[in-house]
Structures are given as C-alpha cells and as structure tokens.
PDB file of C-alpha atoms in Angstrom:
ATOM      1  CA  UNK A   1      35.375 105.398  64.209  1.00 47.00           C
ATOM      2  CA  UNK A   2      33.713 107.693  61.479  1.00 46.00           C
ATOM      3  CA  UNK A   3      33.638 106.780  58.085  1.00 47.00           C
ATOM      4  CA  UNK A   4      35.013 110.230  57.068  1.00 46.00           C
ATOM      5  CA  UNK A   5      38.573 109.687  58.698  1.00 44.00           C
ATOM      6  CA  UNK A   6      41.098 109.041  56.137  1.00 41.00           C
ATOM      7  CA  UNK A   7      43.871 108.212  58.650  1.00 40.00           C
ATOM      8  CA  UNK A   8      45.309 104.688  58.758  1.00 38.00           C
ATOM      9  CA  UNK A   9      43.402 102.549  61.230  1.00 41.00           C
ATOM     10  CA  UNK A  10      45.138  99.542  62.679  1.00 40.00           C
ATOM     11  CA  UNK A  11      41.797  98.212  63.803  1.00 40.00           C
ATOM     12  CA  UNK A  12      39.922  98.272  60.546  1.00 41.00           C
ATOM     13  CA  UNK A  13      41.006  95.549  58.041  1.00 41.00           C
ATOM     14  CA  UNK A  14      39.770  93.187  55.588  1.00 41.00           C
ATOM     15  CA  UNK A  15      40.929  91.765  52.457  1.00 40.00           C
ATOM     16  CA  UNK A  16      40.423  88.861  49.760  1.00 41.00           C
ATOM     17  CA  UNK A  17      42.730  88.569  46.767  1.00 39.00           C
ATOM     18  CA  UNK A  18      43.434  86.071  44.161  1.00 38.00           C
ATOM     19  CA  UNK A  19      45.818  87.336  41.431  1.00 36.00           C
ATOM     20  CA  UNK A  20      47.765  90.331  40.807  1.00 36.00           C
ATOM     21  CA  UNK A  21      45.904  93.361  39.414  1.00 38.00           C
ATOM     22  CA  UNK A  22      46.384  95.473  36.466  1.00 35.00           C
ATOM     23  CA  UNK A  23      46.569  99.101  37.969  1.00 33.00           C
ATOM     24  CA  UNK A  24      45.780 100.771  34.739  1.00 32.00           C
ATOM     25  CA  UNK A  25      42.357  99.452  34.571  1.00 37.00           C
ATOM     26  CA  UNK A  26      41.321 101.104  37.966  1.00 36.00           C
ATOM     27  CA  UNK A  27      39.781 104.622  37.777  1.00 37.00           C
ATOM     28  CA  UNK A  28      41.576 107.392  39.720  1.00 38.00           C
ATOM     29  CA  UNK A  29      38.860 109.905  39.683  1.00 37.00           C
ATOM     30  CA  UNK A  30      37.861 109.180  43.327  1.00 40.00           C
ATOM     31  CA  UNK A  31      41.429 109.137  44.975  1.00 40.00           C
ATOM     32  CA  UNK A  32      42.472 111.415  47.637  1.00 43.00           C
ATOM     33  CA  UNK A  33      45.112 113.907  46.355  1.00 36.00           C
ATOM     34  CA  UNK A  34      46.095 114.614  50.068  1.00 40.00           C
ATOM     35  CA  UNK A  35      46.658 110.793  50.792  1.00 43.00           C
ATOM     36  CA  UNK A  36      50.108 110.384  51.629  1.00 35.00           C
ATOM     37  CA  UNK A  37      49.803 106.835  50.239  1.00 39.00           C
ATOM     38  CA  UNK A  38      48.454 107.952  46.837  1.00 39.00           C
ATOM     39  CA  UNK A  39      51.063 106.313  44.644  1.00 37.00           C
ATOM     40  CA  UNK A  40      51.158 103.189  41.965  1.00 38.00           C
ATOM     41  CA  UNK A  41      51.205 100.424  44.380  1.00 39.00           C
ATOM     42  CA  UNK A  42      52.222  97.054  42.715  1.00 36.00           C
ATOM     43  CA  UNK A  43      49.950  95.232  45.175  1.00 42.00           C
ATOM     44  CA  UNK A  44      47.007  93.063  44.666  1.00 43.00           C
ATOM     45  CA  UNK A  45      44.270  95.520  45.720  1.00 42.00           C
ATOM     46  CA  UNK A  46      42.275  95.506  42.494  1.00 41.00           C
ATOM     47  CA  UNK A  47      42.204  91.628  41.811  1.00 41.00           C
ATOM     48  CA  UNK A  48      39.082  89.276  40.964  1.00 37.00           C
ATOM     49  CA  UNK A  49      38.751  85.592  41.111  1.00 39.00           C
ATOM     50  CA  UNK A  50      37.047  82.813  42.721  1.00 37.00           C
ATOM     51  CA  UNK A  51      38.363  82.085  46.304  1.00 39.00           C
ATOM     52  CA  UNK A  52      39.554  78.480  46.655  1.00 38.00           C
ATOM     53  CA  UNK A  53      37.831  76.667  49.547  1.00 37.00           C
ATOM     54  CA  UNK A  54      39.495  77.810  52.654  1.00 42.00           C
ATOM     55  CA  UNK A  55      36.222  78.459  54.365  1.00 43.00           C
ATOM     56  CA  UNK A  56      36.642  82.236  54.713  1.00 47.00           C
ATOM     57  CA  UNK A  57      33.354  82.258  56.308  1.00 47.00           C
ATOM     58  CA  UNK A  58      34.336  80.188  59.194  1.00 50.00           C
ATOM     59  CA  UNK A  59      38.137  81.101  59.760  1.00 47.00           C
ATOM     60  CA  UNK A  60      38.330  79.091  62.777  1.00 51.00           C
ATOM     61  CA  UNK A  61      38.662  76.014  60.310  1.00 61.00           C
ATOM     62  CA  UNK A  62      41.556  77.475  58.479  1.00 69.00           C
ATOM     63  CA  UNK A  63      43.995  74.758  57.210  1.00 82.00           C
ATOM     64  CA  UNK A  64      47.310  74.780  59.016  1.00 86.00           C
ATOM     65  CA  UNK A  65      50.134  75.986  56.853  1.00 91.00           C
ATOM     66  CA  UNK A  66      53.665  74.670  56.646  1.00 91.00           C
ATOM     67  CA  UNK A  67      56.132  76.816  58.307  1.00 90.00           C
ATOM     68  CA  UNK A  68      57.599  77.507  55.021  1.00 91.00           C
ATOM     69  CA  UNK A  69      54.383  78.969  53.617  1.00 92.00           C
ATOM     70  CA  UNK A  70      54.005  81.142  56.690  1.00 93.00           C
ATOM     71  CA  UNK A  71      57.388  82.433  56.465  1.00 93.00           C
ATOM     72  CA  UNK A  72      56.577  83.438  52.793  1.00 95.00           C
ATOM     73  CA  UNK A  73      53.755  85.603  54.010  1.00 95.00           C
ATOM     74  CA  UNK A  74      56.365  87.668  55.693  1.00 93.00           C
ATOM     75  CA  UNK A  75      57.932  88.703  52.571  1.00 94.00           C
ATOM     76  CA  UNK A  76      54.818  90.562  51.158  1.00 93.00           C
ATOM     77  CA  UNK A  77      51.088  91.133  51.840  1.00 90.00           C
ATOM     78  CA  UNK A  78      50.705  89.963  48.429  1.00 88.00           C
ATOM     79  CA  UNK A  79      52.049  86.445  49.072  1.00 93.00           C
ATOM     80  CA  UNK A  80      49.741  86.421  52.096  1.00 92.00           C
ATOM     81  CA  UNK A  81      46.735  87.262  50.126  1.00 85.00           C
ATOM     82  CA  UNK A  82      47.506  85.051  47.152  1.00 86.00           C
ATOM     83  CA  UNK A  83      47.692  81.950  49.281  1.00 91.00           C
ATOM     84  CA  UNK A  84      44.220  80.665  50.491  1.00 91.00           C
ATOM     85  CA  UNK A  85      45.504  79.536  53.805  1.00 93.00           C
ATOM     86  CA  UNK A  86      47.129  83.035  54.214  1.00 92.00           C
ATOM     87  CA  UNK A  87      43.780  84.506  53.626  1.00 89.00           C
ATOM     88  CA  UNK A  88      42.004  82.335  55.946  1.00 92.00           C
ATOM     89  CA  UNK A  89      44.498  82.728  58.800  1.00 93.00           C
ATOM     90  CA  UNK A  90      44.729  86.588  58.291  1.00 92.00           C
ATOM     91  CA  UNK A  91      40.788  86.637  58.510  1.00 91.00           C
ATOM     92  CA  UNK A  92      40.931  84.413  61.568  1.00 91.00           C
ATOM     93  CA  UNK A  93      43.479  86.929  63.310  1.00 92.00           C
ATOM     94  CA  UNK A  94      41.251  89.984  62.363  1.00 90.00           C
ATOM     95  CA  UNK A  95      38.281  88.290  63.987  1.00 89.00           C
ATOM     96  CA  UNK A  96      40.186  88.155  67.175  1.00 88.00           C
ATOM     97  CA  UNK A  97      40.800  91.906  66.868  1.00 86.00           C
ATOM     98  CA  UNK A  98      37.300  92.615  66.241  1.00 84.00           C
ATOM     99  CA  UNK A  99      38.506  94.343  62.950  1.00 85.00           C
ATOM    100  CA  UNK A 100      37.336  92.104  60.077  1.00 88.00           C
ATOM    101  CA  UNK A 101      35.115  94.741  58.179  1.00 93.00           C
ATOM    102  CA  UNK A 102      37.680  95.680  55.522  1.00 90.00           C
ATOM    103  CA  UNK A 103      38.375  92.174  54.715  1.00 87.00           C
ATOM    104  CA  UNK A 104      34.599  91.610  54.338  1.00 91.00           C
ATOM    105  CA  UNK A 105      34.209  94.349  52.165  1.00 94.00           C
ATOM    106  CA  UNK A 106      37.032  93.387  50.009  1.00 87.00           C
ATOM    107  CA  UNK A 107      35.494  89.982  49.751  1.00 82.00           C
ATOM    108  CA  UNK A 108      32.100  91.192  48.655  1.00 92.00           C
ATOM    109  CA  UNK A 109      33.761  93.677  46.106  1.00 94.00           C
ATOM    110  CA  UNK A 110      35.690  90.890  44.790  1.00 86.00           C
ATOM    111  CA  UNK A 111      32.887  88.325  44.285  1.00 90.00           C
ATOM    112  CA  UNK A 112      30.762  91.233  42.689  1.00 95.00           C
ATOM    113  CA  UNK A 113      33.609  91.675  39.963  1.00 93.00           C
ATOM    114  CA  UNK A 114      34.064  87.816  39.723  1.00 91.00           C
ATOM    115  CA  UNK A 115      30.185  87.219  39.132  1.00 93.00           C
ATOM    116  CA  UNK A 116      29.760  90.402  36.928  1.00 93.00           C
ATOM    117  CA  UNK A 117      26.033  90.716  37.522  1.00 95.00           C
ATOM    118  CA  UNK A 118      23.875  92.825  35.311  1.00 95.00           C
ATOM    119  CA  UNK A 119      20.704  94.808  35.388  1.00 95.00           C
ATOM    120  CA  UNK A 120      18.487  94.499  38.448  1.00 96.00           C
ATOM    121  CA  UNK A 121      20.885  91.915  40.019  1.00 96.00           C
ATOM    122  CA  UNK A 122      23.758  94.435  39.724  1.00 97.00           C
ATOM    123  CA  UNK A 123      21.802  97.113  41.331  1.00 96.00           C
ATOM    124  CA  UNK A 124      20.666  94.716  44.293  1.00 97.00           C
ATOM    125  CA  UNK A 125      24.266  93.377  44.809  1.00 97.00           C
ATOM    126  CA  UNK A 126      25.989  96.788  44.786  1.00 97.00           C
ATOM    127  CA  UNK A 127      23.177  98.202  47.075  1.00 97.00           C
ATOM    128  CA  UNK A 128      23.743  95.544  49.519  1.00 97.00           C
ATOM    129  CA  UNK A 129      27.343  96.215  49.485  1.00 98.00           C
ATOM    130  CA  UNK A 130      26.772  99.971  49.941  1.00 97.00           C
ATOM    131  CA  UNK A 131      24.482  99.463  52.863  1.00 97.00           C
ATOM    132  CA  UNK A 132      26.657  96.892  54.579  1.00 97.00           C
ATOM    133  CA  UNK A 133      29.908  98.885  54.403  1.00 97.00           C
ATOM    134  CA  UNK A 134      29.785 102.529  52.851  1.00 97.00           C
ATOM    135  CA  UNK A 135      26.572 104.214  53.630  1.00 95.00           C
ATOM    136  CA  UNK A 136      26.498 106.684  56.465  1.00 92.00           C
ATOM    137  CA  UNK A 137      24.298 104.197  58.412  1.00 93.00           C
ATOM    138  CA  UNK A 138      26.354 100.971  57.435  1.00 95.00           C
ATOM    139  CA  UNK A 139      26.192  97.992  59.453  1.00 93.00           C
ATOM    140  CA  UNK A 140      29.805  97.480  59.265  1.00 94.00           C
ATOM    141  CA  UNK A 141      31.317 100.672  58.126  1.00 94.00           C
ATOM    142  CA  UNK A 142      34.878 100.637  56.454  1.00 94.00           C
ATOM    143  CA  UNK A 143      37.166 103.473  57.163  1.00 89.00           C
ATOM    144  CA  UNK A 144      37.275 105.299  53.921  1.00 94.00           C
ATOM    145  CA  UNK A 145      37.388 109.061  53.427  1.00 93.00           C
ATOM    146  CA  UNK A 146      34.502 111.461  52.555  1.00 94.00           C
ATOM    147  CA  UNK A 147      35.373 111.945  48.972  1.00 95.00           C
ATOM    148  CA  UNK A 148      35.387 108.194  48.227  1.00 96.00           C
ATOM    149  CA  UNK A 149      32.066 107.641  49.969  1.00 95.00           C
ATOM    150  CA  UNK A 150      30.297 110.606  48.111  1.00 96.00           C
ATOM    151  CA  UNK A 151      31.737 109.269  44.743  1.00 96.00           C
ATOM    152  CA  UNK A 152      29.983 105.920  45.408  1.00 97.00           C
ATOM    153  CA  UNK A 153      26.752 107.562  46.582  1.00 96.00           C
ATOM    154  CA  UNK A 154      26.595 109.572  43.278  1.00 96.00           C
ATOM    155  CA  UNK A 155      27.028 106.130  41.288  1.00 96.00           C
ATOM    156  CA  UNK A 156      24.854 103.761  43.402  1.00 96.00           C
ATOM    157  CA  UNK A 157      21.548 104.558  41.490  1.00 95.00           C
ATOM    158  CA  UNK A 158      23.174 103.580  38.265  1.00 95.00           C
ATOM    159  CA  UNK A 159      26.168 101.263  39.121  1.00 96.00           C
ATOM    160  CA  UNK A 160      28.785  99.255  37.431  1.00 96.00           C
ATOM    161  CA  UNK A 161      30.941  96.567  38.567  1.00 94.00           C
ATOM    162  CA  UNK A 162      33.844  99.052  39.034  1.00 96.00           C
ATOM    163  CA  UNK A 163      31.927 101.281  41.551  1.00 97.00           C
ATOM    164  CA  UNK A 164      33.719 100.115  44.679  1.00 97.00           C
ATOM    165  CA  UNK A 165      37.262 100.016  43.011  1.00 96.00           C
ATOM    166  CA  UNK A 166      38.793 103.075  44.445  1.00 96.00           C
ATOM    167  CA  UNK A 167      37.548 102.092  47.911  1.00 97.00           C
ATOM    168  CA  UNK A 168      38.958  98.795  47.355  1.00 95.00           C
ATOM    169  CA  UNK A 169      42.334 100.278  46.796  1.00 93.00           C
ATOM    170  CA  UNK A 170      42.034 102.565  49.797  1.00 94.00           C
ATOM    171  CA  UNK A 171      41.204  99.743  52.122  1.00 93.00           C
ATOM    172  CA  UNK A 172      43.924  97.808  50.816  1.00 91.00           C
ATOM    173  CA  UNK A 173      46.468 100.655  51.636  1.00 91.00           C
ATOM    174  CA  UNK A 174      44.921 100.644  55.142  1.00 91.00           C
ATOM    175  CA  UNK A 175      45.494  96.999  55.643  1.00 89.00           C
ATOM    176  CA  UNK A 176      48.885  96.871  54.262  1.00 91.00           C
ATOM    177  CA  UNK A 177      50.248  99.663  56.413  1.00 90.00           C
ATOM    178  CA  UNK A 178      48.272  98.593  59.669  1.00 91.00           C
ATOM    179  CA  UNK A 179      46.701  95.115  60.312  1.00 92.00           C
ATOM    180  CA  UNK A 180      49.101  93.051  58.036  1.00 93.00           C
ATOM    181  CA  UNK A 181      52.151  94.400  60.123  1.00 94.00           C
ATOM    182  CA  UNK A 182      50.382  93.783  63.343  1.00 93.00           C
ATOM    183  CA  UNK A 183      49.554  90.357  62.196  1.00 94.00           C
ATOM    184  CA  UNK A 184      53.124  89.451  61.464  1.00 94.00           C
ATOM    185  CA  UNK A 185      54.100  90.651  64.923  1.00 93.00           C
ATOM    186  CA  UNK A 186      51.411  88.829  66.735  1.00 93.00           C
ATOM    187  CA  UNK A 187      52.121  85.566  68.934  1.00 91.00           C
ATOM    188  CA  UNK A 188      49.472  84.025  66.649  1.00 90.00           C
ATOM    189  CA  UNK A 189      51.538  84.276  63.525  1.00 92.00           C
ATOM    190  CA  UNK A 190      54.641  83.297  65.449  1.00 90.00           C
ATOM    191  CA  UNK A 191      52.983  79.916  66.251  1.00 89.00           C
ATOM    192  CA  UNK A 192      52.354  79.546  62.503  1.00 90.00           C
ATOM    193  CA  UNK A 193      56.002  80.092  61.646  1.00 88.00           C
ATOM    194  CA  UNK A 194      57.018  77.576  64.336  1.00 83.00           C
ATOM    195  CA  UNK A 195      54.576  75.036  62.998  1.00 63.00           C
ATOM    196  CA  UNK A 196      52.080  75.282  66.022  1.00 58.00           C
ATOM    197  CA  UNK A 197      49.253  77.025  64.296  1.00 48.00           C
TER     198      UNK A 197
END
C-alpha cells in the first residue's frame, strides 16, 4: 500500500493510549478537508502517558482479561485502549494480521510526547520516527495521505513534540473504523469474551 492513499485501510493499524485527550490542543493545519472523517472525535487519539507493564513489545505474553473486561472493550475503542490488557491483546491480534505498523507508530509518538526530549535528542527521536513510519522510504510505512506527510517533512529539520499529532489523529481514525471493528468480530476476541483467551 502506498503512503499517499487516504482511504481507510483495514490492514494497517496501530495504537497506544493512556488517557482521554484535549482536542483543542491539537493543530488542525495538516488535516485533510476532503477526509469524510474530518470531525471532532471524542476519542483518545491525542493522549500521552506511560504505558503500564503489559509487555507491548512481546504481545504473546499479554495477560488474560476477565470476560467482563473484554466485554467492556466492545463498547468503545477508547475503553479498549485505556486498558493495558486491551492494548496488549489488540496488538497481539494486529500481529497475526501483519498489520501492527499504525500501533507501533502510535506507541512511538506517545512515548515521544511523554518523554518530551529537547534539543538534539528531540531531533534524533523525531528523525527515527520519521524514517521508520513516515518518509517515502519508511521501513514500516503507515497509511497517511500526502498532505500529512509533506507537512511533517517540512517540520522535520526543526521539530517539536507535536510534529506527528495530525498523523496520530489520522491513524486513530483508520484504526477505529477498520481493525478495531475486525478485532471485535474475530474468533480471537470471541474467546476472550468467553474467558478462554
């Protein structure tokens, strides 16, 4: 899939969240006016925070949720992503679909905003995220549109910790409308609600 496609992709997903965001703090200059999803979403696309220890780097070791916890994840993607077990199991599912790029990008951006690096460290960390997920030759490209990518390219030499905010918002929408819904319908999730996960 090309990075320039703005269509929702059910095969590209990723995310890490901790608390609900303040939408008014997010710049809207890079948003796509033709995006049918362009609206004020109350979701958690712009949060920051330290992830609780659910071993997102090794999702195969995700702790088993109670059936009640898993059922709550059905109510909203926000409930899923606010729960460390939810994030871990969602990541595990995405790995089976070979579609964890967006989640990994989300995680990297959230960690950047949590650590709030400055100076050369900020430049180094934003460059790593850019080269891994955003650049035209990215190792693990996320499915964002050309306008968002160009906006980041123009800021990458003099970045701030909000440089990826609009891309994070965009990826959240892709994930919410595609892989999250697929996850709820998958047999893997059904075993979690039945207490067999």
